[in-house]
Amino acid sequence: MSYHDNVGMSIEYPEVAECATPIAAAAESTAAPHVLQDPSKIPAMDMTLPEAMTMAMQNSPVIRSLAAVVPSSEAGQTIYNPGVTASSNQGVEAALSNFDAQYSNSLIWSTQDEPNNVRIVDPTQLLFTVPVNESTNAAWSSQLQKRTATGSTFALRHVVNYANSNRPQQRFSSSFAGWLEAEWRQPLLAGAGLQYNRIVGSSQVPGQYNGVLIARINEDVALADYEQSIIQLAADVEEAYWNLWTSYRLLEANIKGRESALKTYQYQNVRLEVGAGRQDEEAQAQSQYYQFEASVQNQLGGPTGLYAREQRLRYLLGMSAADGKLLRPTSDPMDMQVTFDWNSALSQALDRRVEVRRQRYQVKRREFELYAARLGKRPTLDLIGQYRWRGFGDHLLGDYDDSPFDGFYSTIADGNYQEWSAGFEFAMPVGLRLASTAVANANLQLQRERAILAETELAISHNLADDARSVELAFQLMETNYNRYQADLRQVEVLLRRYLDGTDNINFLLQAQRSVVQSEVAFYESLGNYNLAIRDLHVEKGSLLAYNQIQLAEGAWANGASRDAYEKGLFLTPRKDPSEITRTPVVTRQGFDPSAVQNTGAAVNTIAPPQSIEMLESTPSDAPPVGNTHSVIEVEKVPVEIGSNVPPSIKFD
């Protein structure tokens, strides 16, 4: 009971080797979080959106998300996942090992001490004795076997048996006997063919394949999953960045509302003290002040406040939750109208989306499986051949006398004793029920994956249409909220003058002050939503990595990898004559670079820039002009390579 209570039911910590990494250091050095501190008194760390993207990509061995859940070892996506798949039994190297030469060797000693049921009379002593077989034996077997990509099997086998016994009528009391043989087996029906063996591999079960082509698809699917996680990380970083930018603007708007409410309350309090005001009006002004004060506090420390959103961005960047500094976005949001050519965007979405590419790999896998299943629905017919050189001798090596059987290897070298065999082996399960079931299942699996591919493309087209609509709507809402904000500013100015003159009630002024804060908040939120809508459209058409100039690259090679590649390349002979080249059906077409610059074909209307542009706005033709009205230049923000002279966007300052 003492072991059960004190040891068996205890919870213990595993003793593991922990590495000192920047991520672990960031977790251990986290300071106390900010709650309601004044942001202006906290040192700021200016950061542009490209800098945030670079930091997130460099500090994400485990791909993070805005959900900020603790990652699990089973479901977490990391930079090591593609390599783990490639180095597992699902990778190409493991599949190629099915064709490696196999060498086996065995050496066994044994003795025999067996009495025989035979009566022998000893005439000298008139006794009956029982003979006993006594021997010392050794058996050595060595084999080198190789399976080829066409299904053939070659084997070189060597067997040596040694015996030293007391059996009567023996030429030698001890002898060596054995042979050296070569064997070849070539499937003619089931198991034959280059394409079939590259799909099936070493599997003996119909419908379950682990060949090189299947392993190649496994690695490509792992890369697609990794690319999808990088796309999601980039989308989350951009969302967190613009949300933080918006939080700064919302905090500023609420602070301005609080300051205006405080001035109104102070003015009303003075009027009340001199007897010119009313207590209910003073209470209303005070209530509005505290209402804005609560909004400021919520914008600072609330779940969607400045500090919470700053911490989310820190998490995505691999930084500590708090370190005494405050991240401050310095990139200006896109405030111009961005238009996308619909046909180009749709074609890119259906071709470049990682989900489509991943599903096409699944379709290709099912095509391979159906091909293998159909070839597997055949009987087994193998052509076999064997040639053997036998040897026998009193000694293993050398010639000690003129006896023809003095040396074992000398006998083999003479080649006087040779054997051969050739023939066919045929086998077939009557009915081929399992093979027929595998064909039917492979056919249904292929139809299923094709249906999912079509459904994926349909869903992407609908999502792209929704995001294209959202981009247009977000821009129009941004313009509308901006015009509303300008109108509310003029309304406050007029009502404040009338209130100070004593010709208007305070209720109208307080309502206008609330309205101007609400319209300013709505404007900045719509501006942030517009930039996120552009991001969503890039996500849907598969160009987000190119939009943010993110490139996927393989890590550094291990030591000696370049030398191995060079040595393997020595066996590759270039063929200039197409008739000399024999190829199986290709798995993929041309290479795909998700970070390549895309040409969408969008038209650009060149117009003269306006005199001053603080924000693009549009005014209906039948509405009175509000402030300065400006034309809209229709461009698409085109990502460019680093070092290029082309600006990443067209924007008027």
Steps between C-alpha positions, in 0.01 A plus 500: 500500500787740568629463143147545362430812709840669482635399157244328282237777524738797506523756219854567389674733259701347215870575497576636152772710342367851443666731249550871556319661206380858439141377527564344842685814610204715392264287708722515807567874480139613471426805715172594663235588241373851439145571613410869519840668475530810287637384160678831450720429803607155376802486265379423147648251258415612147435215260393485137291220356793350300709501817224320686472241224876443500512456876205262499654280231840492669367426850241233425645150529147413609245670275281716721146626455280771645314236699808496729426149622775289650629290207492121523768265379252316278317788332758779507647606165874575516786571263611142557182331377602469131836358603334262746278366223791468258709311756218271618379175350266708283783683324675436171820367656305238693319401181828475308634268769265232365741469207819493705721194475456272802796310640456215748754272664473215749751263664371219722690228686341178621596155635335158479523220751223256402487124590352273227259216550738244345648190672867429443671188645855541627662154431790560736285558801172334394314828583232692322575871434295796358672726243496876563510764225733777606560808289597863510325721244513858380277679248585835340258680267546836333261675259482828310154574360383795294153600387471724193241762414349272237422230759791268422693338781867404471683296762857378543520228763790305651462199732778302676426199725770338713466149652738292713339170596572134578268362236644190327599482135604869478770614261599779740436516871432869461374675187371829359201498263296783355433711197504847344183592312334787317122535485266720297125541531302716260123563543314491171148591618436606860785706643654592163558848363694812595198718575331228704798443729555873549144519633470177695842487662537216747130469580343158461144611577284628212393860558783581742802638317826657613694545178724786394224693322269474801784615726568791264138610539525464878790744506323744268187490717715570807650800321152622405387472862805695610437767238140528616616560857740771380217667309285494812786643707549783252127572501493501880799733523341746261170481686669555837704788356201691360291423808773657713515798264124536532520476880733799511254702292199390704680590823586840356139556395366408844760719670391795287139425592593482867685832480207672330260351753725618784508856364123498465459370855741759640326779314161381619631473856617862488162609372333311783721670758412846369132411489464497124481124455278211591589199714355248255714641220808484724419136583454415134839650413662316791337172394628537145850570631501176700352316204797605288736426788367144511543474120861616531568243771339228291701604194815471711458182703188331361501166314509690170698792636841635411703290742319176417547547127862603549559181696341288222739655249788433737403134520496462123842665481648266763554782751433502872151607609644819653852639518453861602448624144194546287479401133380781278406438136651754264383368162219702347191303405386482141244778459467490122254299302652170391336316213576146386443356158236235572591251230867512591427469872267206441748312283774558756280382785411176322863435410712644782296426812686251715176319580443432130857384451480273803175345381648442156774300668232287659340445159839402358549255784165335426586481130819316586314267734240420237774427247673266744174332601414421139843351438471310826190321370715249318629154587858442600723369224873513570789393283775351718852390423783366712859400434722326756869403538551218750810435704633221724830438675691383797633850562341842458790664320806382305625177341707287740527191273400387158154390610220656290302579813773638718374866500138620511556828313732330254213274400271798445767680301550199275132518402460130455175480690236742372120496521222717365125525517242713319126515486180682584297538816128575478259584779155659504230534762184364345259785440753780572255633757745709703659651187156583355401666826820706492419621145146597596622682812773685310249609237261633765782674684606671177146618428472626856821703482400645162165605645676665794733679260205638303328602822820668624522706182132594525538607864810705415317680219217589738739614772692708247177664389414579864841654562490701178165635611643571846787702355263723305261532793776572750633783285156654459435470875835665567406794280151522650626490859760762417235735361283425803794585728558831323131586525496419874803724553317793340191417701695512828658828398161659430327358809790597727478860380126507554536339843759754608273776375219355710266452206494118507454218750796298627332175393566573133868574570550184706331292235717655228815434704404134532418484130834642391688240706283223364550614141877533548513153651291364213731665247820354643339160542385507137850606392649203684232271360579622150864397534395165644257455210788548256695243698207256488478535124870419466447199722216376284688539174817342640726804480542598865861381519589696188304798633718502813822395318530173694704222343516135598847346488667181610733515798874456480622161383675267738875449476591285204166539322654695213763232454236226499300691240809537283583130522143401418502740206793312349262214422255726314569514128345786303300385199470728200303260285135483617472142372755392761290628788243277666275667757207389707198734525599820680366579846516881483539768237720810511629635828285733710634794699237640741707815550532588130363833383165464329361693207129549555439708192314770691457826313649816648329833428764771504361830629647818636549491877273728705633802685486335844385158600449414863252225423331392181134572504214481253194716481180403315434711197171626642640578848652832601878502509652442839852638536737403220384228263761288327511252220598141568795338329439131439814299555598172654772482759761292322771331711852552376833332552733644762739743337268585212443862404125447458302631800291240684188715465381813327393752757482877522640666812 
